[in-house]
Coordinates of C-alpha atoms in Angstrom, one line a residue:
X9 CA 134.3 116.0 -111.6
X10 CA 131.9 115.1 -109.2
X11 CA 134.6 114.6 -106.8
X12 CA 135.5 118.4 -107.5
X13 CA 131.9 119.7 -106.1
X14 CA 131.6 120.9 -102.6
X15 CA 128.6 119.6 -100.1
X16 CA 126.6 122.6 -101.0
X17 CA 126.8 122.0 -104.6
X18 CA 125.9 118.3 -104.2
X19 CA 122.8 119.3 -102.2
X20 CA 122.1 122.0 -104.5
X21 CA 122.0 119.7 -107.3
X22 CA 120.1 116.7 -105.8
X23 CA 117.2 119.8 -104.9
X24 CA 117.1 120.8 -108.5
X25 CA 117.1 117.3 -109.9
X26 CA 114.7 116.1 -107.3
X27 CA 112.4 119.0 -106.4
X28 CA 110.0 116.9 -104.5
X29 CA 112.8 116.3 -101.8
X30 CA 112.8 120.0 -101.2
X31 CA 109.2 119.9 -100.4
X32 CA 109.3 117.3 -98.0
X33 CA 112.1 118.9 -96.0
X34 CA 110.1 122.3 -95.7
X35 CA 107.1 120.5 -94.4
X36 CA 109.0 118.3 -92.3
X37 CA 110.9 121.8 -90.8
X38 CA 108.1 124.0 -90.4
X39 CA 105.6 121.0 -88.9
X40 CA 108.5 120.3 -86.3
X41 CA 107.8 116.6 -86.7
X42 CA 104.3 117.0 -87.9
X43 CA 104.6 114.5 -90.8
X44 CA 105.6 111.6 -88.7
X45 CA 102.3 112.4 -86.3
X46 CA 100.2 112.6 -89.3
X47 CA 101.7 108.9 -90.5
X48 CA 100.2 107.6 -86.8
X49 CA 96.9 109.7 -87.2
X50 CA 94.8 108.7 -90.2
X51 CA 91.2 110.4 -90.7
X52 CA 88.2 108.2 -91.2
X53 CA 84.7 110.1 -92.3
X54 CA 86.4 113.1 -90.6
X55 CA 87.2 111.4 -87.5
X56 CA 90.7 110.7 -86.4
X57 CA 92.0 107.0 -86.1
X58 CA 94.4 106.7 -83.1
X59 CA 97.4 104.0 -84.3
X60 CA 100.0 102.6 -82.6
X61 CA 103.7 103.8 -83.4
X62 CA 106.0 101.9 -85.5
X63 CA 108.2 101.2 -82.1
X64 CA 105.2 99.5 -80.7
X65 CA 103.6 97.9 -83.6
X66 CA 104.9 94.4 -82.7
X67 CA 103.0 94.6 -79.4
X68 CA 99.4 93.6 -79.1
X69 CA 97.2 96.6 -78.2
X70 CA 94.8 95.9 -75.4
X71 CA 92.0 98.9 -74.6
X72 CA 90.3 99.0 -71.4
X73 CA 86.9 100.8 -71.2
X74 CA 86.6 102.2 -67.6
X75 CA 88.2 103.3 -64.6
X76 CA 85.8 101.8 -61.8
X77 CA 86.9 98.3 -59.5
X78 CA 87.1 96.1 -62.7
X79 CA 89.3 98.2 -65.0
X80 CA 91.3 99.3 -62.3
X81 CA 91.8 96.3 -61.2
X82 CA 92.9 94.9 -64.3
X83 CA 95.6 97.6 -64.9
X84 CA 97.0 97.1 -61.5
X85 CA 97.5 93.6 -61.8
X86 CA 98.9 93.4 -65.3
X87 CA 102.5 92.3 -65.4
X88 CA 103.2 91.5 -69.0
X89 CA 105.0 94.2 -70.4
X90 CA 104.5 92.7 -74.2
X91 CA 101.0 94.8 -74.5
X92 CA 100.4 98.3 -75.5
X93 CA 97.7 99.5 -73.0
X94 CA 95.1 102.3 -73.4
X95 CA 92.8 103.3 -70.6
X96 CA 89.6 105.2 -72.0
X97 CA 86.8 106.7 -69.3
X98 CA 85.1 109.8 -69.3
X99 CA 86.6 109.9 -65.3
X100 CA 90.1 110.1 -65.0
X101 CA 90.0 108.7 -61.4
X102 CA 89.0 105.5 -59.4
X103 CA 86.6 106.0 -56.8
X104 CA 86.2 103.6 -53.9
X105 CA 82.3 103.4 -54.3
X106 CA 81.6 101.4 -50.9
X107 CA 82.3 104.7 -48.9
X108 CA 80.3 106.7 -51.1
X109 CA 77.2 106.9 -48.7
X110 CA 79.9 108.2 -45.9
X111 CA 80.9 111.3 -48.6
X112 CA 76.9 112.5 -48.7
X113 CA 77.0 113.4 -45.1
X114 CA 80.9 114.6 -44.3
X115 CA 82.0 111.3 -42.6
X116 CA 84.8 111.4 -45.4
X117 CA 85.6 113.8 -47.9
X118 CA 85.4 113.1 -51.8
X119 CA 89.0 113.4 -52.6
X120 CA 89.6 111.2 -49.8
X121 CA 88.3 108.0 -52.0
X122 CA 89.1 109.0 -55.3
X123 CA 92.8 107.8 -56.9
X124 CA 94.1 109.6 -60.1
X125 CA 94.1 107.0 -62.7
X126 CA 97.3 108.4 -64.2
X127 CA 98.9 108.3 -60.6
X128 CA 98.0 104.7 -61.0
X129 CA 99.4 104.1 -64.3
X130 CA 102.6 105.9 -63.5
X131 CA 103.5 103.2 -61.0
X132 CA 103.2 100.5 -63.5
X133 CA 106.4 99.8 -65.5
X134 CA 104.1 99.1 -68.7
X135 CA 103.3 101.0 -71.7
X136 CA 100.0 102.2 -70.6
X137 CA 98.7 105.4 -71.3
X138 CA 95.1 107.1 -70.5
X139 CA 92.8 109.2 -72.5
X140 CA 89.7 110.8 -71.1
X141 CA 87.0 110.3 -73.2
X142 CA 83.7 108.2 -73.4
X143 CA 83.1 105.5 -75.9
X144 CA 80.0 105.9 -77.7
X145 CA 80.2 102.7 -80.2
X146 CA 81.9 99.5 -80.3
X147 CA 82.6 98.2 -83.8
X148 CA 83.7 94.5 -82.9
X149 CA 83.6 93.1 -86.3
X150 CA 86.1 96.2 -87.7
X151 CA 87.9 95.9 -83.7
X152 CA 87.2 99.8 -83.7
X153 CA 86.3 102.1 -80.9
X154 CA 84.5 105.3 -81.8
X155 CA 85.5 107.8 -78.5
X156 CA 83.9 111.2 -77.7
X157 CA 85.9 113.8 -75.1
X158 CA 84.0 115.9 -73.0
X159 CA 83.3 119.4 -73.6
X160 CA 84.8 120.1 -70.0
X161 CA 88.0 118.7 -70.8
X162 CA 88.1 120.3 -74.5
X163 CA 88.3 124.1 -74.9
X164 CA 87.5 123.7 -78.7
X165 CA 84.4 121.6 -78.1
X166 CA 83.7 117.9 -78.3
X167 CA 86.4 116.0 -80.2
X168 CA 85.7 112.7 -81.9
X169 CA 88.4 109.9 -82.8
X170 CA 88.6 106.2 -83.4
X171 CA 90.7 103.6 -81.3
X172 CA 91.8 100.5 -82.8
X173 CA 92.5 97.7 -80.8
X174 CA 93.5 93.8 -80.5
X175 CA 92.1 92.7 -77.6
X176 CA 89.3 94.9 -75.9
X177 CA 88.2 94.7 -71.8
X178 CA 84.6 96.2 -71.3
X179 CA 84.6 97.2 -67.6
X180 CA 82.1 100.5 -68.0
X181 CA 80.2 99.6 -65.0
X182 CA 75.9 100.5 -65.4
X183 CA 73.8 103.3 -64.4
X184 CA 70.9 103.8 -62.4
X185 CA 67.7 101.8 -63.0
X186 CA 64.8 104.0 -63.2
X187 CA 62.6 101.2 -64.3
X188 CA 61.0 104.0 -66.5
X189 CA 59.2 105.5 -63.8
X190 CA 57.8 108.9 -64.6
X191 CA 59.3 111.5 -62.9
X192 CA 62.5 110.1 -61.6
X193 CA 65.1 111.2 -64.1
X194 CA 63.8 114.7 -63.4
X195 CA 63.2 114.8 -59.6
X196 CA 65.8 112.1 -58.0
X197 CA 69.1 111.9 -56.7
X198 CA 71.2 108.9 -57.6
X199 CA 74.3 107.6 -55.6
X200 CA 76.7 106.0 -58.3
X201 CA 79.3 108.7 -58.9
X202 CA 81.3 111.0 -56.3
X203 CA 79.5 114.0 -58.3
X204 CA 76.2 112.4 -56.9
X205 CA 77.5 112.2 -53.3
X206 CA 78.5 116.0 -53.6
X207 CA 75.2 116.9 -55.0
X208 CA 73.1 115.1 -52.2
X209 CA 75.4 116.7 -49.4
X210 CA 74.5 120.4 -50.9
X211 CA 71.0 119.5 -51.5
X212 CA 70.6 118.1 -47.7
X213 CA 72.1 121.4 -46.0
X214 CA 70.0 123.5 -49.0
X215 CA 67.1 122.1 -47.4
X216 CA 68.0 122.7 -43.8
X217 CA 68.6 126.4 -44.8
X218 CA 65.6 126.9 -46.9
X219 CA 63.5 125.3 -43.8
X220 CA 65.2 128.1 -41.6
X221 CA 64.0 130.8 -43.7
X222 CA 61.3 133.0 -41.4
X223 CA 59.1 134.1 -44.3
X224 CA 58.4 130.1 -45.1
X225 CA 54.8 128.7 -44.2
X226 CA 54.7 125.9 -41.7
X227 CA 53.5 123.5 -44.2
X228 CA 56.4 124.2 -46.9
X229 CA 59.0 124.1 -44.1
X230 CA 57.7 120.4 -43.0
X231 CA 57.9 119.3 -46.7
X232 CA 61.3 120.8 -47.3
X233 CA 62.7 118.5 -44.3
X234 CA 61.1 115.2 -45.6
X235 CA 63.8 113.0 -46.9
X236 CA 63.0 110.1 -49.0
X237 CA 65.2 107.0 -49.7
X238 CA 64.0 104.5 -52.6
X239 CA 65.3 101.1 -52.2
X240 CA 66.1 98.9 -49.1
X241 CA 69.3 97.5 -50.6
X242 CA 73.0 98.1 -48.8
X243 CA 73.2 101.2 -50.5
X244 CA 69.9 102.9 -49.4
X245 CA 70.0 101.3 -46.0
X246 CA 73.6 103.2 -45.4
X247 CA 72.5 106.4 -46.8
X248 CA 69.3 106.4 -44.6
X249 CA 71.5 105.5 -41.7
X250 CA 74.3 108.3 -42.6
X251 CA 71.7 110.7 -43.1
X252 CA 69.9 110.1 -39.6
X253 CA 72.9 110.4 -37.8
X254 CA 74.1 113.4 -39.4
X255 CA 70.5 115.0 -38.8
X256 CA 70.5 114.1 -35.1
X257 CA 73.9 114.2 -34.0
X258 CA 75.1 117.6 -36.2
X259 CA 72.6 119.2 -38.0
X260 CA 69.8 119.9 -35.1
X261 CA 72.5 121.5 -33.2
X262 CA 72.7 124.0 -35.6
X263 CA 69.3 124.2 -36.6
X264 CA 67.4 123.9 -33.3
X265 CA 64.0 125.6 -34.6
X266 CA 63.5 122.6 -36.9
X267 CA 64.1 119.7 -34.4
X268 CA 60.4 118.3 -34.6
X269 CA 60.2 118.6 -38.3
X270 CA 63.0 116.2 -39.9
X271 CA 61.5 113.0 -41.3
X272 CA 63.5 110.3 -42.9
X273 CA 61.4 107.8 -45.0
X274 CA 62.9 104.5 -46.5
X275 CA 60.7 102.8 -49.3
X276 CA 61.2 99.1 -50.0
X277 CA 59.0 97.5 -53.0
X278 CA 59.9 94.2 -51.4
X279 CA 58.8 92.4 -47.9
X280 CA 62.1 93.3 -46.3
X281 CA 65.0 95.7 -46.3
X282 CA 68.6 94.0 -46.8
X283 CA 67.1 90.7 -48.4
X284 CA 70.6 89.6 -49.6
X285 CA 71.8 89.5 -45.7
X286 CA 71.1 87.1 -43.2
X287 CA 67.6 87.3 -41.5
X288 CA 68.9 88.1 -38.3
X289 CA 70.7 91.4 -39.9
X290 CA 67.6 92.4 -41.8
X291 CA 65.3 91.9 -38.5
X292 CA 67.7 93.7 -36.4
X293 CA 68.3 96.3 -39.1
X294 CA 64.2 96.9 -39.6
X295 CA 63.8 97.3 -35.9
X296 CA 66.2 99.9 -35.5
X297 CA 65.1 102.1 -38.1
X298 CA 61.6 102.1 -36.4
X299 CA 62.9 102.3 -32.9
X300 CA 65.0 105.7 -33.9
X301 CA 61.9 107.1 -35.6
X302 CA 62.4 106.1 -39.2
X303 CA 59.6 105.6 -41.4
X304 CA 60.2 102.4 -43.0
X305 CA 57.5 101.5 -45.4
X306 CA 57.7 97.9 -47.2
X307 CA 55.7 96.4 -49.9
X308 CA 55.7 100.2 -51.3
X309 CA 56.4 100.4 -55.1
X310 CA 57.1 103.9 -56.4
X311 CA 55.0 104.8 -59.7
X312 CA 55.4 108.7 -60.0
X313 CA 57.7 111.3 -58.8
X314 CA 56.6 115.1 -59.1
X315 CA 58.8 117.9 -58.2
X316 CA 56.9 118.1 -54.5
X317 CA 55.7 114.5 -54.0
X318 CA 56.4 110.9 -54.5
X319 CA 53.4 108.5 -55.4
X320 CA 53.7 104.9 -54.2
X321 CA 51.3 101.8 -54.7
X322 CA 50.9 99.1 -51.5
X323 CA 50.3 95.4 -52.1
X324 CA 46.5 96.3 -52.0
X325 CA 47.1 98.5 -55.0
X326 CA 46.3 101.6 -53.0
X327 CA 48.3 104.9 -54.3
X328 CA 49.4 107.4 -52.0
X329 CA 51.4 110.3 -52.1
X330 CA 54.2 111.4 -49.9
X331 CA 55.3 115.2 -50.0
X332 CA 59.6 115.6 -49.9
X333 CA 62.2 118.2 -49.9
X334 CA 64.8 115.5 -51.4
X335 CA 64.6 112.0 -52.7
X336 CA 67.3 109.7 -53.3
X337 CA 66.7 106.8 -55.8
X338 CA 68.7 103.5 -55.0
X339 CA 66.9 100.7 -56.7
X340 CA 69.7 98.7 -58.6
X341 CA 71.3 99.1 -62.0
X342 CA 70.8 99.1 -65.7
X343 CA 72.8 98.9 -68.6
X344 CA 74.7 101.5 -70.6
X345 CA 73.4 102.5 -74.0
X346 CA 76.9 102.0 -75.7
X347 CA 76.6 98.5 -74.2
X348 CA 72.8 98.0 -75.5
X349 CA 74.2 99.2 -78.7
X350 CA 77.0 96.6 -78.6
X351 CA 74.4 93.9 -77.6
X352 CA 72.1 94.4 -80.7
X353 CA 75.4 94.1 -83.1
X354 CA 76.5 90.7 -81.7
X355 CA 73.0 89.3 -81.3
X356 CA 72.4 89.2 -77.9
X357 CA 69.2 91.1 -78.0
X358 CA 66.8 89.9 -75.3
X359 CA 69.5 90.2 -72.5
X360 CA 69.9 92.3 -69.2
X361 CA 73.5 92.5 -69.4
X362 CA 76.6 91.2 -71.8
X363 CA 76.7 87.4 -71.7
X364 CA 80.4 86.0 -71.2
X365 CA 81.6 82.6 -70.6
X366 CA 83.3 81.2 -67.4
X367 CA 86.7 82.9 -68.9
X368 CA 85.0 86.5 -69.1
X369 CA 84.9 86.1 -72.8
X370 CA 82.0 88.1 -74.7
X371 CA 79.8 85.4 -76.3
X372 CA 79.8 85.8 -80.1
X373 CA 83.1 88.0 -80.2
X374 CA 86.7 87.5 -80.5
X375 CA 89.2 89.0 -78.3
X376 CA 86.5 91.1 -76.3
X377 CA 86.2 90.5 -72.6
X378 CA 83.4 91.9 -70.2
X379 CA 83.6 92.4 -66.7
X380 CA 82.1 94.0 -63.5
X381 CA 78.4 95.4 -63.4
X382 CA 77.9 95.8 -67.3
X383 CA 78.3 91.5 -68.0
X384 CA 77.4 88.2 -66.4
X385 CA 78.5 84.8 -66.7
X386 CA 76.5 82.4 -68.5
X387 CA 77.7 79.3 -66.9
X388 CA 77.0 75.9 -68.9
X389 CA 74.6 74.1 -67.7
X390 CA 75.7 69.9 -66.9
X391 CA 72.8 68.6 -68.3
X392 CA 73.5 70.6 -71.4
X393 CA 76.7 68.6 -72.0
X394 CA 76.1 65.4 -70.2
X395 CA 76.3 63.4 -73.4
X396 CA 80.1 64.7 -74.2
X397 CA 81.0 64.3 -70.4
X398 CA 79.8 60.5 -70.8
X399 CA 81.6 60.0 -74.0
X400 CA 84.9 61.8 -72.6
X401 CA 85.1 59.9 -69.5
X402 CA 84.2 56.6 -71.1
X403 CA 87.6 55.9 -72.4
X404 CA 87.0 52.3 -73.4
X405 CA 83.9 52.9 -75.1
X406 CA 81.9 50.4 -73.0
X407 CA 78.9 52.1 -72.8
X408 CA 78.9 52.5 -68.9
X409 CA 80.9 54.2 -66.5
X410 CA 82.9 52.8 -63.9
X411 CA 83.8 55.0 -60.5
X412 CA 87.5 54.7 -61.6
X413 CA 86.7 56.2 -65.3
X414 CA 84.2 59.2 -63.5
X415 CA 87.2 59.7 -60.7
X416 CA 89.7 60.4 -63.8
X417 CA 87.5 63.3 -65.0
X418 CA 85.5 64.6 -61.8
X419 CA 88.5 67.5 -61.1
X420 CA 87.7 68.6 -64.6
X421 CA 84.0 68.5 -64.2
X422 CA 84.0 70.4 -61.2
X423 CA 86.4 73.0 -62.9
X424 CA 84.1 73.6 -65.4
X425 CA 81.0 73.3 -64.0
X426 CA 81.0 74.7 -60.2
X427 CA 77.5 73.9 -59.5
X428 CA 78.2 70.2 -59.2
X429 CA 81.1 70.9 -56.1
X430 CA 78.1 73.2 -54.6
X431 CA 75.5 70.3 -55.0
X432 CA 77.7 68.0 -53.2
X433 CA 78.6 70.4 -50.5
X434 CA 74.8 71.0 -49.8
X435 CA 74.0 67.5 -49.9
X436 CA 76.8 66.8 -47.3
X437 CA 78.7 64.4 -49.5
X438 CA 82.4 63.9 -49.8
X439 CA 82.7 63.5 -53.4
X440 CA 81.0 62.1 -56.3
X441 CA 81.2 58.3 -55.3
X442 CA 78.7 59.1 -52.8
X443 CA 76.3 60.7 -55.0
X444 CA 77.0 57.5 -57.2
X445 CA 76.5 55.2 -54.2
X446 CA 73.1 57.2 -53.1
X447 CA 71.8 56.2 -56.9
X448 CA 73.0 52.7 -56.5
X449 CA 71.9 51.6 -53.3
X450 CA 73.7 49.4 -51.0
X451 CA 76.3 48.6 -53.7
X452 CA 80.1 48.0 -53.6
X453 CA 82.1 51.0 -54.7
X454 CA 84.2 49.0 -57.4
X455 CA 81.1 47.3 -58.9
X456 CA 79.2 50.5 -59.6
X457 CA 78.6 51.2 -63.0
X458 CA 76.2 53.6 -64.9
X459 CA 75.0 54.3 -68.4
X460 CA 74.3 57.5 -69.7
X461 CA 70.5 57.5 -68.9
X462 CA 71.6 56.7 -65.3
X463 CA 74.3 59.5 -65.3
X464 CA 71.6 61.9 -66.5
X465 CA 69.3 60.6 -63.3
X466 CA 72.2 61.3 -60.7
X467 CA 73.2 64.8 -61.8
X468 CA 69.5 65.8 -63.2
X469 CA 69.4 68.4 -60.0
X470 CA 72.9 69.5 -60.0
X471 CA 72.0 72.6 -62.5
X472 CA 69.4 73.8 -59.6
X473 CA 72.5 75.4 -57.9
X474 CA 73.5 77.5 -60.4
X475 CA 73.5 81.2 -59.3
X476 CA 74.3 84.6 -61.0
X477 CA 77.3 86.4 -59.4
X478 CA 76.1 90.0 -57.6
X479 CA 76.8 93.3 -59.1
X480 CA 79.0 94.3 -56.5
X481 CA 82.6 96.0 -56.2
X482 CA 84.2 92.5 -54.6
X483 CA 83.1 90.6 -57.9
X484 CA 84.7 93.0 -60.3
X485 CA 87.6 93.6 -58.3
X486 CA 88.4 89.7 -58.6
X487 CA 87.6 89.7 -62.1
X488 CA 89.8 92.0 -62.8
X489 CA 92.6 90.5 -60.9
X490 CA 91.6 87.1 -62.8
X491 CA 91.7 88.7 -66.0
X492 CA 95.0 90.6 -65.7
X493 CA 96.7 87.2 -64.6
X494 CA 95.2 85.4 -67.7
X495 CA 96.8 88.3 -69.6
X496 CA 100.3 88.3 -67.9
X497 CA 100.6 84.5 -68.5
X498 CA 98.8 84.3 -71.9
X499 CA 102.3 82.8 -73.9
X500 CA 103.1 80.3 -71.1
X501 CA 99.4 78.8 -71.0
X502 CA 99.3 78.6 -74.6
X503 CA 102.3 76.1 -74.6
X504 CA 101.3 74.5 -71.2
X505 CA 97.4 75.0 -70.9
X506 CA 96.2 74.5 -66.8
X507 CA 92.6 74.5 -67.7
X508 CA 90.0 71.7 -67.3
X509 CA 89.3 69.3 -70.4
X510 CA 87.4 70.6 -73.5
X511 CA 84.6 68.5 -73.2
X512 CA 83.5 69.4 -76.6
X513 CA 86.8 69.4 -78.3
X514 CA 90.3 68.3 -77.9
X515 CA 92.8 69.1 -75.2
X516 CA 92.4 71.8 -72.5
X517 CA 91.6 75.0 -71.9
X518 CA 94.6 77.5 -71.6
X519 CA 93.1 78.9 -68.2
X520 CA 91.1 77.8 -65.2
X521 CA 87.7 79.5 -65.1
X522 CA 86.8 82.7 -63.2
X523 CA 85.7 81.8 -59.8
X524 CA 84.4 83.9 -57.6
X525 CA 85.4 83.9 -53.8
X526 CA 82.9 85.7 -51.3
X527 CA 84.9 87.5 -48.6
X528 CA 81.9 88.4 -46.9
X529 CA 79.8 91.6 -46.6
X530 CA 78.7 94.6 -44.6
X531 CA 75.8 96.6 -43.5
X532 CA 76.5 100.0 -41.8
X533 CA 73.4 100.7 -39.7
X534 CA 74.2 103.9 -38.0
X535 CA 74.9 104.7 -34.4
X536 CA 78.4 103.0 -34.8
X537 CA 76.8 99.6 -35.4
X538 CA 77.1 97.4 -38.5
X539 CA 75.8 94.4 -39.4
X540 CA 78.5 91.7 -40.8
X541 CA 78.0 88.7 -42.6
X542 CA 81.2 86.8 -43.0
X543 CA 82.4 83.2 -45.1
X544 CA 80.9 80.3 -43.1
X545 CA 77.4 81.7 -41.8
X546 CA 79.3 83.9 -39.4
X547 CA 76.9 86.5 -38.4
X548 CA 77.8 89.8 -36.0
X549 CA 75.9 92.8 -35.6
X550 CA 77.0 95.9 -32.9
X551 CA 79.9 98.1 -32.4
X552 CA 82.5 95.1 -33.0
X553 CA 81.5 94.7 -36.2
X554 CA 81.5 98.5 -36.9
X555 CA 85.6 98.4 -36.0
X556 CA 85.7 95.6 -38.4
X557 CA 84.2 97.4 -41.0
X558 CA 86.5 100.7 -40.4
X559 CA 89.6 98.1 -40.4
X560 CA 88.7 96.4 -43.7
X561 CA 87.4 99.5 -45.9
X562 CA 90.9 101.1 -44.5
X563 CA 92.7 98.3 -46.0
X564 CA 91.0 97.8 -49.3
X565 CA 91.9 101.6 -50.0
X566 CA 93.6 101.7 -53.5
X567 CA 96.5 103.5 -52.2
X568 CA 98.2 104.5 -49.1
X569 CA 97.4 108.1 -49.8
X570 CA 93.7 107.5 -49.9
X571 CA 94.0 105.1 -47.1
X572 CA 95.7 108.0 -45.0
X573 CA 93.1 110.4 -46.0
X574 CA 90.0 108.3 -45.1
X575 CA 91.6 107.3 -41.7
X576 CA 91.9 111.0 -40.9
X577 CA 88.8 111.8 -41.9
X578 CA 87.3 109.2 -39.6
X579 CA 89.6 110.6 -36.8
X580 CA 88.7 114.3 -37.6
X581 CA 84.7 113.3 -37.5
X582 CA 85.2 111.6 -34.1
X583 CA 87.0 114.8 -32.8
X584 CA 85.3 117.8 -34.4
X585 CA 81.9 116.0 -36.0
X586 CA 80.7 116.7 -39.5
X587 CA 81.2 119.7 -41.5
X588 CA 77.8 121.3 -42.3
X589 CA 79.1 124.1 -44.6
X590 CA 77.5 124.1 -48.4
X591 CA 81.3 123.1 -50.3

């Protein structure tokens, strides 16, 4: 009987016998596949949870927070297609931050130093997607991230969602450090983002336009043209130099009536500006600024900022005030609230930033990495592990170490504890044998033996060479490249570990620990002069260093598009000068 039924009759009988199939078909048809979408997005306490699709369920999900130097470097250098990568950041672009001071005065345009993150992602033949949102909470225990979109990018208001991960890469950077100084948040400009630089540029022009109004009093006109820069680090010094050039080479030609009223003040709480540079660069910068009429005040700590005056305290404790038209605050960095909350969760309470090990893994968490300005490497001390080092090297359990036994593990020790290699270098010693011979006096190399107490005495000063890495773009970029390489070779190194010996366990670490390679630093001082400090204690000051600065910064651009735009902006400025329009 069934053989005689038509196809239509068979479907009709099936729907009568199983009415839920009909409902399912209607829902699927009307929703246009919405049922599938629903299976990939669940709700948790009213917040949507975003999961990977079934096709990618075998891939480990990597979430990268941030599109700064560290996060972008990680994404650009990741080569393994075995991951499903999500990049989450409230900024859908990468910014070449060393050129932000140049944006404030029109030396380069803002769009010339930014690259859309989607353009970077598109060039990768990997499963990488970007969402414009801000992570407001990290739940490491459940491996969930709570995110919030911006109202600027969501016409229906803020949208919350939860993202699950297998690996988390935290690269959210840092915020400006106000040191809880009253009035800073309300009245000062910062220089951390492109929007900050654009705001400063508009304010500078506003000050000159306001000072040109004929009805303004002389006192108010003078106050309006007082520019104060707080912080004598590289950013503050470069901005002060850029502003000085902009005012004297461009603006005073357009505003000749206020020529004698402009004053630029640079405040530094320490003894000198650029204290992380060679003393020759510091001395040259201070002398140049004073010679060109800038008001350089060292040993001045800001204690309060009102809407029209900034109050400072000198070394004697005397408080003085400086009237201003604009204040730029550039005094270091502080931890973002989401990181502070995360640190409380994992027991890192009394710390300035997230602590990681030498492989950039966050201490106290599984599969969570942190790099860039939001983290610091908590380098282990040799003296903390001296006992396990001794017993690992003492293979015959004799209770003493010979030179031969020590040499068999010295490469692993130097990899694990880089302060030892630095200590030997500073002591002008070729290798560990020289250090052992120094402790034993005039004794033949073959007859040197050390017990554990003697080894402690020999290595007692090694940990004094430990240094914290600076919070610079150079460090963040190298960390991103290193971590991407680790992820790209994860399976390979699981089978064939390449790292140093595990002194507190068996076998070897999967990877070599991160090592920062300093490539030098620049301090643009205005007037086409730059201080350059390169590896090998090579110091150069002057116009030749300025051209080196041009070439290095052009070559370090993230794409050929931005490279061409920046070079074009520099060329345009040489020919036509800087644009003073308020745009």
